Amino acid sequence: MSTLIDGLSLGSIYALIALGYTMVYGIAKMLNFAHGDIIMVGTYAILTTMALCGFPAVAIVMAVIVCTILGIVVEKVAYKPLRGASPLAVLITAIGVSYLLQSIAQLIYGAKPQPVTLINFGHVTFGSTTLNISTLVTLGVAAVIMAGLTVFIKKTKTGRAMLAVSEDRGAAELMGIPVNKVITLTFGIGSALAAAASVFYLLQIPATSPTVGSLPGIKAFTAAVIGGIGSIPGAMIGGILLGVIEKVCMSIPALNPYTTAIEFSLLIVILLVKPTGLLGKKRREKV
Amino acid sequence: MAEYVLETKNLGISFGGLKAAQDVNLKIKKNQIYGLIGPNGAGKTTVFNMLTGVYKPTTGEIYLCGERIDGHGQEEINHKGIARTFQNIRLFNNMSVIRNVLVGLSNQPEYKCGLFTSMFRLPRHFKVEKAMRDRAKELLDIFGLLEERNNLACNLPYGKQRKLEIARALATNPKLLLLDEPAAGMNPQETAELMDTIRFVREHFDMTILLIEHDMSLVAGICEEITVLNFGQTLAHGSVEEVLHNSEVIRAYLGDD
């Protein structure tokens, strides 16, 4: 039982990150491999704010602000000039941005992992199961964020504009949709979600280092592909699936050493059976 | 008020050494249905792409109601009042019919509603959403698509997809509507229906329409003035009667004998 809750909570962190990958892919048609490092920047923003003032709430708000601005700046400086360039050039640029952010963090904070204490919630006991409150908070808040995002995309004008751009950028532009603004907004939202993920990450593992974003980034990317990249519900399902599988594997002693291998094998199996991912759209070529 | 809704002066574009269009002069009066015809590869769609800002013309000027618009981006030109449909239909396929129209409506100032307002779902958000939905339903009703409003656009039959594309373009509240081969792939009966739709759009929306078409029955049936392009240049221009009996035009279509 507690394994399942742990899994759901880890999964919702993956889902938040995966949403950033999938939204940017859907709208700008690029894989933003620097996305994981936005989480890293979020953790350092929290570290610094906590050292300066010590209020967790301020630290969380700072992380969201810093990440959102960083996401938008990276898009404007690094990706926007490449609009229309070959996807490979954009991909390499994204990898470059990723290393750049890691190196800057290393210059400022050093390469050693540093402890970050945000909030210590303690734990509760229900009968025989003990749960960390932080796990429950993660699960609850992430669910609210995802529900809010879904409503935003489905019910608002801006959300519709985002969907339209992801379907056919050219046609959307000719219908008067400000495509550049929509892309900027997408990076902003994606990075804000990454900031939220960094908060939850620190609640589970209270330490950070310049490469802290890499593994969650890769796993969330895997989750986005499993769910069908470009699909928002797909990213949520993929993330939660991956999180639950990870925690379940880790709780079984025989499988524990193979956890990561099992996760990535799952990716391969799902792509073999359904090449577009669980909820991915089929690409229909009309002749 | 300018004399012409659309006027182009010596409009031209070259890709590398290829002059895809040169010296195109169009003068379209308010409320006209104007045809742009020519053999395949004559540069018709290229002209459309210049008018809508997809390509930047290398020479010449474009005026919409007297205001110079060449050099502006696609989104801006749409705001200024040109909307189009596409040769190969480009609807937002995985969105519902009504949402396609709602996207078209979103460029208009009266439906403006800040991100903040919609995020926190303030009363204004609901007011604007309702107004937009009402307007979208009105448009769909005109084109007989109201029943299908919640279906996905890709599930509509071909003729209705064409209609939806016109409805979506009209939702952006244009002064000039560009139709790129609206009758492509239609049978004679559908074409006849389309002609009625185009005439109706002109009357009901007080619209000026420029269309590209291969189907001569449609061109002869509804266009009041025609320009013929061949190899990117204007071959002939005038009323339907004049143009279709022009020996140069006949040669361009049928070849030398």
XYZ file of C-alpha atoms in Angstrom:
544
model
C 0.000 0.000 0.000
C 2.634 2.517 1.002
C 4.674 1.373 -2.017
C 1.763 2.239 -4.262
C 1.354 5.700 -2.732
C 5.104 6.295 -2.975
C 4.929 5.220 -6.604
C 2.014 7.509 -7.382
C 3.804 10.399 -5.767
C 7.086 9.781 -7.619
C 5.021 9.240 -10.744
C 3.339 12.594 -10.369
C 6.779 14.241 -10.222
C 7.708 12.460 -13.458
C 4.366 13.485 -14.913
C 4.961 17.175 -14.129
C 8.345 17.043 -15.867
C 6.990 14.958 -18.750
C 4.298 17.590 -19.312
C 7.052 20.125 -19.998
C 8.632 17.822 -22.599
C 5.387 16.916 -24.252
C 3.939 20.450 -24.420
C 7.112 21.886 -25.919
C 7.296 18.994 -28.375
C 3.643 19.365 -29.316
C 3.838 23.085 -29.923
C 7.397 23.905 -30.966
C 8.081 20.421 -32.458
C 11.385 20.151 -30.645
C 12.838 17.993 -27.891
C 13.997 20.336 -25.170
C 16.758 18.283 -23.600
C 17.629 21.188 -21.312
C 14.297 20.661 -19.554
C 15.793 18.414 -16.842
C 18.321 21.103 -16.007
C 15.571 23.610 -15.370
C 14.685 21.379 -12.402
C 18.297 21.594 -11.256
C 18.148 25.392 -11.449
C 14.922 25.239 -9.422
C 16.633 23.256 -6.656
C 19.509 25.749 -6.507
C 17.061 28.655 -6.452
C 15.484 27.018 -3.394
C 18.900 26.364 -1.825
C 19.936 29.999 -2.236
C 16.655 31.499 -1.062
C 16.565 29.206 1.960
C 20.120 30.268 2.844
C 19.204 33.938 2.480
C 15.846 34.147 4.209
C 14.786 30.710 5.390
C 11.108 30.864 4.463
C 10.077 27.777 2.428
C 7.147 29.608 0.849
C 9.425 32.371 -0.436
C 11.857 29.739 -1.721
C 9.119 27.934 -3.632
C 7.847 31.136 -5.218
C 11.420 32.111 -6.123
C 12.005 28.720 -7.766
C 8.878 29.136 -9.898
C 9.818 32.689 -10.903
C 13.462 31.865 -11.672
C 12.583 28.744 -13.706
C 9.807 30.428 -15.678
C 12.037 33.351 -16.606
C 14.930 31.025 -17.420
C 12.705 28.852 -19.641
C 11.487 31.896 -21.559
C 14.979 33.382 -21.884
C 16.446 30.085 -23.143
C 13.679 29.876 -25.733
C 14.223 33.460 -26.911
C 18.018 33.317 -26.998
C 18.777 29.761 -28.043
C 15.770 28.274 -29.855
C 13.906 31.152 -31.455
C 16.697 32.058 -33.902
C 16.577 28.423 -35.071
C 12.898 28.398 -35.895
C 12.693 26.721 -39.272
C 16.198 25.229 -38.985
C 16.653 21.471 -39.197
C 15.365 19.608 -36.136
C 18.846 18.177 -35.615
C 20.369 21.654 -35.171
C 17.733 22.482 -32.559
C 18.320 19.195 -30.767
C 22.080 19.785 -30.555
C 21.428 23.318 -29.305
C 19.174 21.935 -26.577
C 21.910 19.519 -25.492
C 24.335 22.450 -25.522
C 22.018 24.508 -23.319
C 21.772 21.549 -20.964
C 25.573 21.364 -20.521
C 25.786 25.152 -20.268
C 23.330 25.246 -17.362
C 25.111 22.372 -15.614
C 28.492 24.057 -16.004
C 27.234 27.401 -14.746
C 25.754 25.700 -11.688
C 29.055 23.927 -11.126
C 30.962 27.227 -11.358
C 28.731 28.922 -8.832
C 27.963 26.134 -6.386
C 30.719 23.576 -7.017
C 30.272 19.975 -8.104
C 29.645 18.462 -4.674
C 26.101 17.529 -3.715
C 24.694 19.918 -1.139
C 21.910 19.274 1.350
C 18.763 21.342 0.983
C 16.242 21.325 3.788
C 12.969 22.757 2.630
C 10.195 21.542 4.894
C 10.181 18.490 7.098
C 6.623 17.266 7.254
C 7.200 14.113 9.286
C 4.962 11.107 8.777
C 1.609 9.610 9.689
C 0.655 6.062 10.530
C -2.531 4.372 9.388
C -2.781 1.016 11.126
C 0.273 -0.848 9.938
C 1.371 1.507 7.137
C 3.523 4.548 7.704
C 3.436 7.298 5.114
C 5.523 10.417 4.711
C 3.276 13.450 4.695
C 5.486 14.986 2.006
C 4.500 12.088 -0.283
C 0.828 12.834 0.223
C 1.385 16.565 -0.280
C 3.248 15.856 -3.534
C 0.473 13.634 -4.776
C -2.266 16.096 -3.857
C -0.650 19.272 -5.157
C 0.541 17.612 -8.372
C -2.978 16.338 -9.011
C -4.370 19.856 -8.546
C -1.731 21.331 -10.886
C -2.458 18.742 -13.576
C -6.208 19.203 -13.291
C -5.742 22.963 -13.548
C -3.577 22.591 -16.627
C -6.126 20.320 -18.294
C -8.916 22.816 -17.674
C -6.708 25.643 -18.908
C -5.946 23.855 -22.195
C -9.512 22.677 -22.730
C -11.509 25.701 -21.675
C -9.590 28.856 -22.436
C -8.887 30.820 -25.551
C -5.151 30.578 -24.967
C -5.416 26.831 -24.480
C -7.259 26.499 -27.788
C -4.617 28.606 -29.478
C -1.980 26.212 -28.110
C -3.841 23.199 -29.472
C -4.255 24.913 -32.834
C -0.536 25.690 -33.069
C 0.347 22.112 -32.204
C -1.965 20.833 -34.960
C -0.840 23.096 -37.788
C 1.402 26.023 -37.028
C 1.091 27.585 -40.490
C -2.687 27.469 -40.564
C -2.886 28.813 -37.006
C -0.700 31.753 -37.955
C -2.922 32.518 -40.931
C -5.933 32.445 -38.620
C -4.349 35.269 -36.623
C -2.884 33.249 -33.751
C 0.264 34.933 -32.376
C 2.417 31.820 -32.746
C 5.539 33.271 -31.146
C 3.642 34.332 -28.050
C 2.090 30.875 -27.804
C 5.511 29.218 -27.990
C 6.936 31.570 -25.335
C 3.990 30.837 -23.082
C 4.474 27.101 -23.558
C 8.092 27.307 -22.450
C 6.997 29.439 -19.494
C 4.369 26.925 -18.373
C 6.689 23.969 -18.946
C 9.406 25.575 -16.843
C 6.978 26.518 -14.070
C 5.937 22.852 -13.940
C 9.623 21.908 -13.760
C 9.980 24.303 -10.802
C 7.078 22.560 -9.078
C 8.803 19.245 -9.804
C 12.020 20.544 -8.212
C 10.117 21.405 -5.032
C 8.606 17.914 -4.838
C 11.943 16.344 -5.685
C 13.571 18.106 -2.741
C 10.756 16.932 -0.455
C 11.710 13.354 -1.328
C 15.492 13.675 -1.642
C 16.732 16.754 0.222
C 19.987 17.290 -1.681
C 21.076 18.797 -4.965
C 24.037 18.795 -7.341
C 24.614 20.277 -10.832
C 23.552 17.023 -12.485
C 20.536 16.427 -10.292
C 18.142 17.080 -13.171
C 19.606 14.570 -15.601
C 18.119 11.302 -14.435
C 14.633 12.603 -13.592
C 14.793 14.465 -16.912
C 15.584 11.324 -18.894
C 13.010 9.276 -17.008
C 10.333 11.913 -17.538
C 11.230 12.035 -21.212
C 10.792 8.246 -21.280
C 7.439 8.721 -19.584
C 6.409 11.280 -22.201
C 7.345 8.879 -25.005
C 5.548 5.966 -23.325
C 2.419 8.092 -23.038
C 2.763 9.340 -26.602
C 4.849 12.468 -27.016
C 2.776 15.539 -27.786
C -0.187 14.210 -25.798
C -0.910 15.901 -22.467
C -2.946 13.109 -20.831
C -0.338 10.726 -22.247
C 2.433 12.462 -20.307
C 0.418 12.234 -17.090
C -0.341 8.533 -17.551
C 3.201 7.724 -18.682
C 4.714 9.546 -15.708
C 2.500 7.867 -13.138
C 2.984 4.443 -14.727
C 6.750 4.843 -14.638
C 6.752 6.080 -11.040
C 4.622 3.200 -9.787
C 6.725 0.622 -11.645
C 9.905 2.131 -10.249
C 8.708 2.007 -6.651
C 7.206 -1.476 -7.000
C 10.437 -2.846 -8.509
C 12.481 -1.228 -5.767
C 10.326 -2.792 -3.071
C 10.877 -6.328 -4.381
C 14.406 -7.366 -3.353
C 14.926 -9.634 -6.373
C 14.067 -6.876 -8.836
C 15.589 -3.943 -6.999
C 18.982 -3.914 -8.797
C 17.260 -4.033 -12.188
C 14.780 -1.199 -11.572
C 16.131 1.210 -14.179
C 16.631 -1.583 -16.698
C 13.027 -2.658 -16.247
C 11.767 0.904 -16.742
C 13.600 1.376 -20.004
C 12.664 -2.126 -21.205
C 9.072 -1.122 -20.649
C 9.676 1.784 -23.014
C 11.008 -0.582 -25.672
C 8.133 -3.022 -25.271
C 5.489 -0.290 -25.461
C 7.074 1.261 -28.523
C 7.239 -2.154 -30.207
C 3.549 -2.735 -29.625
C 2.397 0.844 -30.109
C 5.043 2.924 -31.890
C 3.284 6.203 -31.174
C 3.075 5.597 -27.422
C -0.048 4.829 -25.404
C -2.055 7.897 -26.384
C 0.017 9.106 -29.317
C -1.753 10.242 -32.417
C -1.387 8.249 -35.555
C 0.163 10.235 -38.315
C -2.097 9.920 -41.257
C -0.588 10.853 -44.540
C -3.202 11.953 -46.992
C -2.430 11.447 -50.625
C -12.284 54.818 -48.353
C -9.946 53.413 -50.923
C -11.314 52.503 -54.289
C -10.084 48.919 -54.152
C -10.232 46.370 -51.349
C -7.082 44.787 -52.725
C -4.581 46.350 -55.017
C -1.194 44.948 -55.981
C 1.373 46.905 -57.933
C 4.021 45.015 -59.925
C 3.998 42.245 -57.349
C 6.773 39.714 -57.916
C 8.904 37.126 -56.188
C 11.893 35.098 -57.215
C 13.283 31.977 -55.600
C 16.964 32.005 -56.489
C 16.925 32.615 -60.218
C 13.359 31.440 -60.739
C 10.834 34.205 -61.130
C 7.794 32.458 -59.703
C 5.625 35.513 -60.214
C 6.298 38.916 -61.701
C 4.412 42.117 -62.372
C 1.137 40.880 -60.999
C -1.331 43.752 -60.902
C -4.660 43.006 -59.296
C -7.389 45.533 -58.617
C -10.313 44.092 -56.718
C -13.352 46.191 -55.920
C -15.498 45.812 -52.844
C -17.995 42.986 -53.075
C -16.432 41.497 -56.181
C -15.851 37.819 -56.814
C -12.537 37.784 -58.601
C -10.905 34.755 -60.206
C -7.231 33.985 -60.515
C -6.712 31.208 -63.020
C -3.909 29.653 -64.998
C -2.313 26.293 -65.824
C -0.538 24.281 -63.133
C 2.609 25.969 -61.888
C 1.508 29.378 -63.138
C 2.176 30.939 -59.718
C -1.370 31.310 -58.403
C -0.778 29.858 -54.971
C 2.491 31.813 -54.835
C 0.459 34.995 -55.235
C -1.828 33.861 -52.396
C 1.192 33.175 -50.231
C 2.486 36.684 -50.864
C -0.888 38.234 -50.104
C -1.123 36.403 -46.779
C 2.473 37.083 -45.757
C 3.780 33.502 -46.021
C 6.299 34.744 -48.619
C 7.765 38.222 -48.665
C 7.517 39.658 -52.183
C 10.837 40.623 -53.762
C 9.260 43.426 -55.781
C 6.052 45.398 -55.752
C 3.484 46.527 -53.238
C 0.260 45.195 -51.754
C -2.504 47.484 -50.515
C -5.520 46.357 -48.486
C -8.184 49.069 -48.516
C -5.462 51.592 -49.276
C -3.154 50.462 -46.476
C 0.164 48.983 -47.483
C 0.517 45.498 -45.997
C 3.429 43.784 -47.756
C 6.311 42.941 -45.444
C 4.027 42.263 -42.479
C 3.862 38.841 -40.837
C 1.075 36.344 -41.454
C -0.624 36.890 -38.142
C -0.582 40.669 -38.592
C -1.979 40.481 -42.112
C -4.768 38.305 -40.825
C -5.551 40.925 -38.180
C -5.622 43.572 -40.887
C -8.259 41.627 -42.754
C -7.177 38.853 -45.109
C -8.266 35.284 -44.427
C -7.787 32.229 -46.591
C -8.563 28.591 -47.158
C -6.094 26.055 -48.485
C -5.778 23.988 -51.640
C -5.308 20.858 -49.553
C -7.631 21.406 -46.611
C -5.774 22.393 -43.456
C -8.253 22.182 -40.616
C -7.227 21.492 -37.038
C -8.169 17.857 -37.550
C -8.107 16.621 -33.995
C -10.150 19.496 -32.666
C -13.923 19.627 -32.696
C -15.732 21.531 -35.424
C -16.765 24.346 -33.111
C -13.253 24.721 -31.713
C -11.890 25.220 -35.196
C -14.174 28.222 -35.516
C -13.354 29.431 -31.999
C -9.671 29.522 -32.908
C -10.543 31.725 -35.856
C -12.508 34.066 -33.605
C -9.693 34.589 -31.150
C -7.933 37.347 -33.111
C -10.709 39.839 -32.500
C -10.316 42.621 -29.950
C -13.840 42.297 -28.571
C -13.019 38.762 -27.450
C -9.843 39.861 -25.749
C -9.455 38.478 -22.284
C -6.164 38.415 -20.450
C -4.373 35.267 -19.406
C -4.883 36.286 -15.808
C -8.638 36.613 -16.283
C -8.970 33.170 -17.813
C -6.605 31.514 -15.372
C -8.584 32.675 -12.377
C -11.865 32.269 -14.216
C -13.148 35.745 -13.439
C -16.660 36.667 -14.635
C -15.253 38.313 -17.752
C -13.775 34.982 -18.834
C -17.201 33.360 -18.900
C -18.781 36.341 -20.600
C -16.211 36.306 -23.390
C -16.364 32.524 -23.763
C -20.148 32.665 -24.061
C -20.040 35.458 -26.625
C -17.486 33.511 -28.660
C -19.494 30.298 -28.506
C -22.647 32.100 -29.590
C -20.858 33.676 -32.530
C -19.289 30.337 -33.492
C -22.673 28.618 -33.406
C -24.145 31.355 -35.557
C -21.420 30.800 -38.168
C -21.803 27.029 -38.065
C -25.541 27.374 -38.456
C -25.097 29.451 -41.601
C -22.991 26.690 -43.135
C -25.266 23.900 -41.957
C -22.644 22.503 -39.610
C -24.353 23.190 -36.300
C -25.425 19.572 -35.771
C -21.867 18.344 -36.174
C -20.269 20.962 -33.938
C -18.895 18.474 -31.422
C -17.512 16.020 -33.978
C -13.850 16.019 -34.791
C -13.079 18.054 -37.881
C -11.347 15.094 -39.549
C -14.533 13.039 -39.388
C -16.556 15.439 -41.528
C -17.216 14.519 -45.132
C -15.058 16.327 -47.666
C -17.597 18.923 -48.785
C -18.335 19.880 -45.201
C -14.636 20.187 -44.417
C -14.416 22.748 -47.215
C -17.367 24.607 -45.712
C -15.825 24.495 -42.255
C -12.615 25.947 -43.637
C -14.590 28.853 -45.089
C -16.441 29.302 -41.797
C -13.153 29.319 -39.893
C -11.679 31.899 -42.269
C -14.794 34.086 -41.925
C -14.529 33.816 -38.139
C -11.379 35.933 -38.315
C -13.601 38.754 -39.591
C -11.759 39.476 -42.857
C -12.273 42.210 -45.418
C -11.025 39.937 -48.171
C -11.489 36.178 -48.379
C -9.037 34.108 -50.398
C -10.209 30.693 -51.559
C -7.540 28.369 -52.927
C -9.184 25.868 -55.294
C -12.404 25.536 -53.313
C -13.901 23.083 -55.816
C -10.910 20.731 -55.938
C -12.072 17.151 -55.670
C -15.774 17.984 -55.815
C -18.361 16.419 -58.083
C -20.530 18.667 -60.291
C -23.368 18.699 -57.795
C -21.080 19.660 -54.913
C -19.521 22.342 -57.103
C -22.947 23.808 -57.827
C -23.665 23.838 -54.110
C -20.313 25.509 -53.478
C -21.142 28.248 -55.970
C -24.296 28.983 -54.000
C -22.274 29.058 -50.788
C -19.752 31.507 -52.227
C -22.489 33.799 -53.546
C -24.249 33.562 -50.211
C -21.060 34.495 -48.345
C -20.670 37.527 -50.550
C -24.226 38.724 -49.862
C -24.514 37.780 -46.230
C -21.067 38.932 -45.066
C -20.729 41.762 -47.557
C -17.502 40.037 -48.530
C -14.948 40.539 -51.267
C -13.647 37.236 -52.577
C -10.558 36.282 -54.565
C -10.424 32.672 -55.666
C -8.069 30.354 -57.467
C -9.807 27.687 -59.479
C -9.304 25.134 -62.216
C -12.941 24.280 -62.580
C -14.022 26.496 -65.470
C -17.717 25.977 -64.825
C -17.270 27.476 -61.384
C -15.125 30.321 -62.645
C -17.516 31.131 -65.470
C -20.475 30.754 -63.119
C -19.516 33.168 -60.387
C -16.470 35.292 -61.188
C -17.021 38.827 -62.408
C -13.458 39.545 -63.317
C -10.533 37.258 -64.029
C -6.775 37.458 -64.218
C -4.949 34.658 -66.013
C -1.410 33.827 -64.958
C 1.044 31.771 -66.993
C 4.664 31.156 -66.008
C 4.271 33.753 -63.280
C 3.169 36.522 -65.603
C -0.189 38.069 -66.318
C -1.438 36.641 -69.563
C -4.825 38.228 -69.726
C -7.260 40.151 -67.629
C -10.882 41.154 -67.965
C -14.410 39.818 -67.755
C -15.086 36.091 -68.060
C -16.274 36.431 -71.661
C -13.224 38.361 -72.794
C -10.727 36.141 -71.094
C -12.127 32.782 -72.093
C -12.147 33.785 -75.736
C -8.685 35.276 -75.647
C -6.508 33.307 -78.065
C -3.434 33.573 -75.835
C -5.341 32.013 -72.957
C -6.585 29.177 -75.136
C -3.033 28.553 -76.298
C -1.707 28.517 -72.720
C -4.252 25.906 -71.695
C -4.370 23.769 -74.818
C -0.924 24.369 -76.341
C -0.016 25.461 -79.871
C -1.645 23.668 -82.718
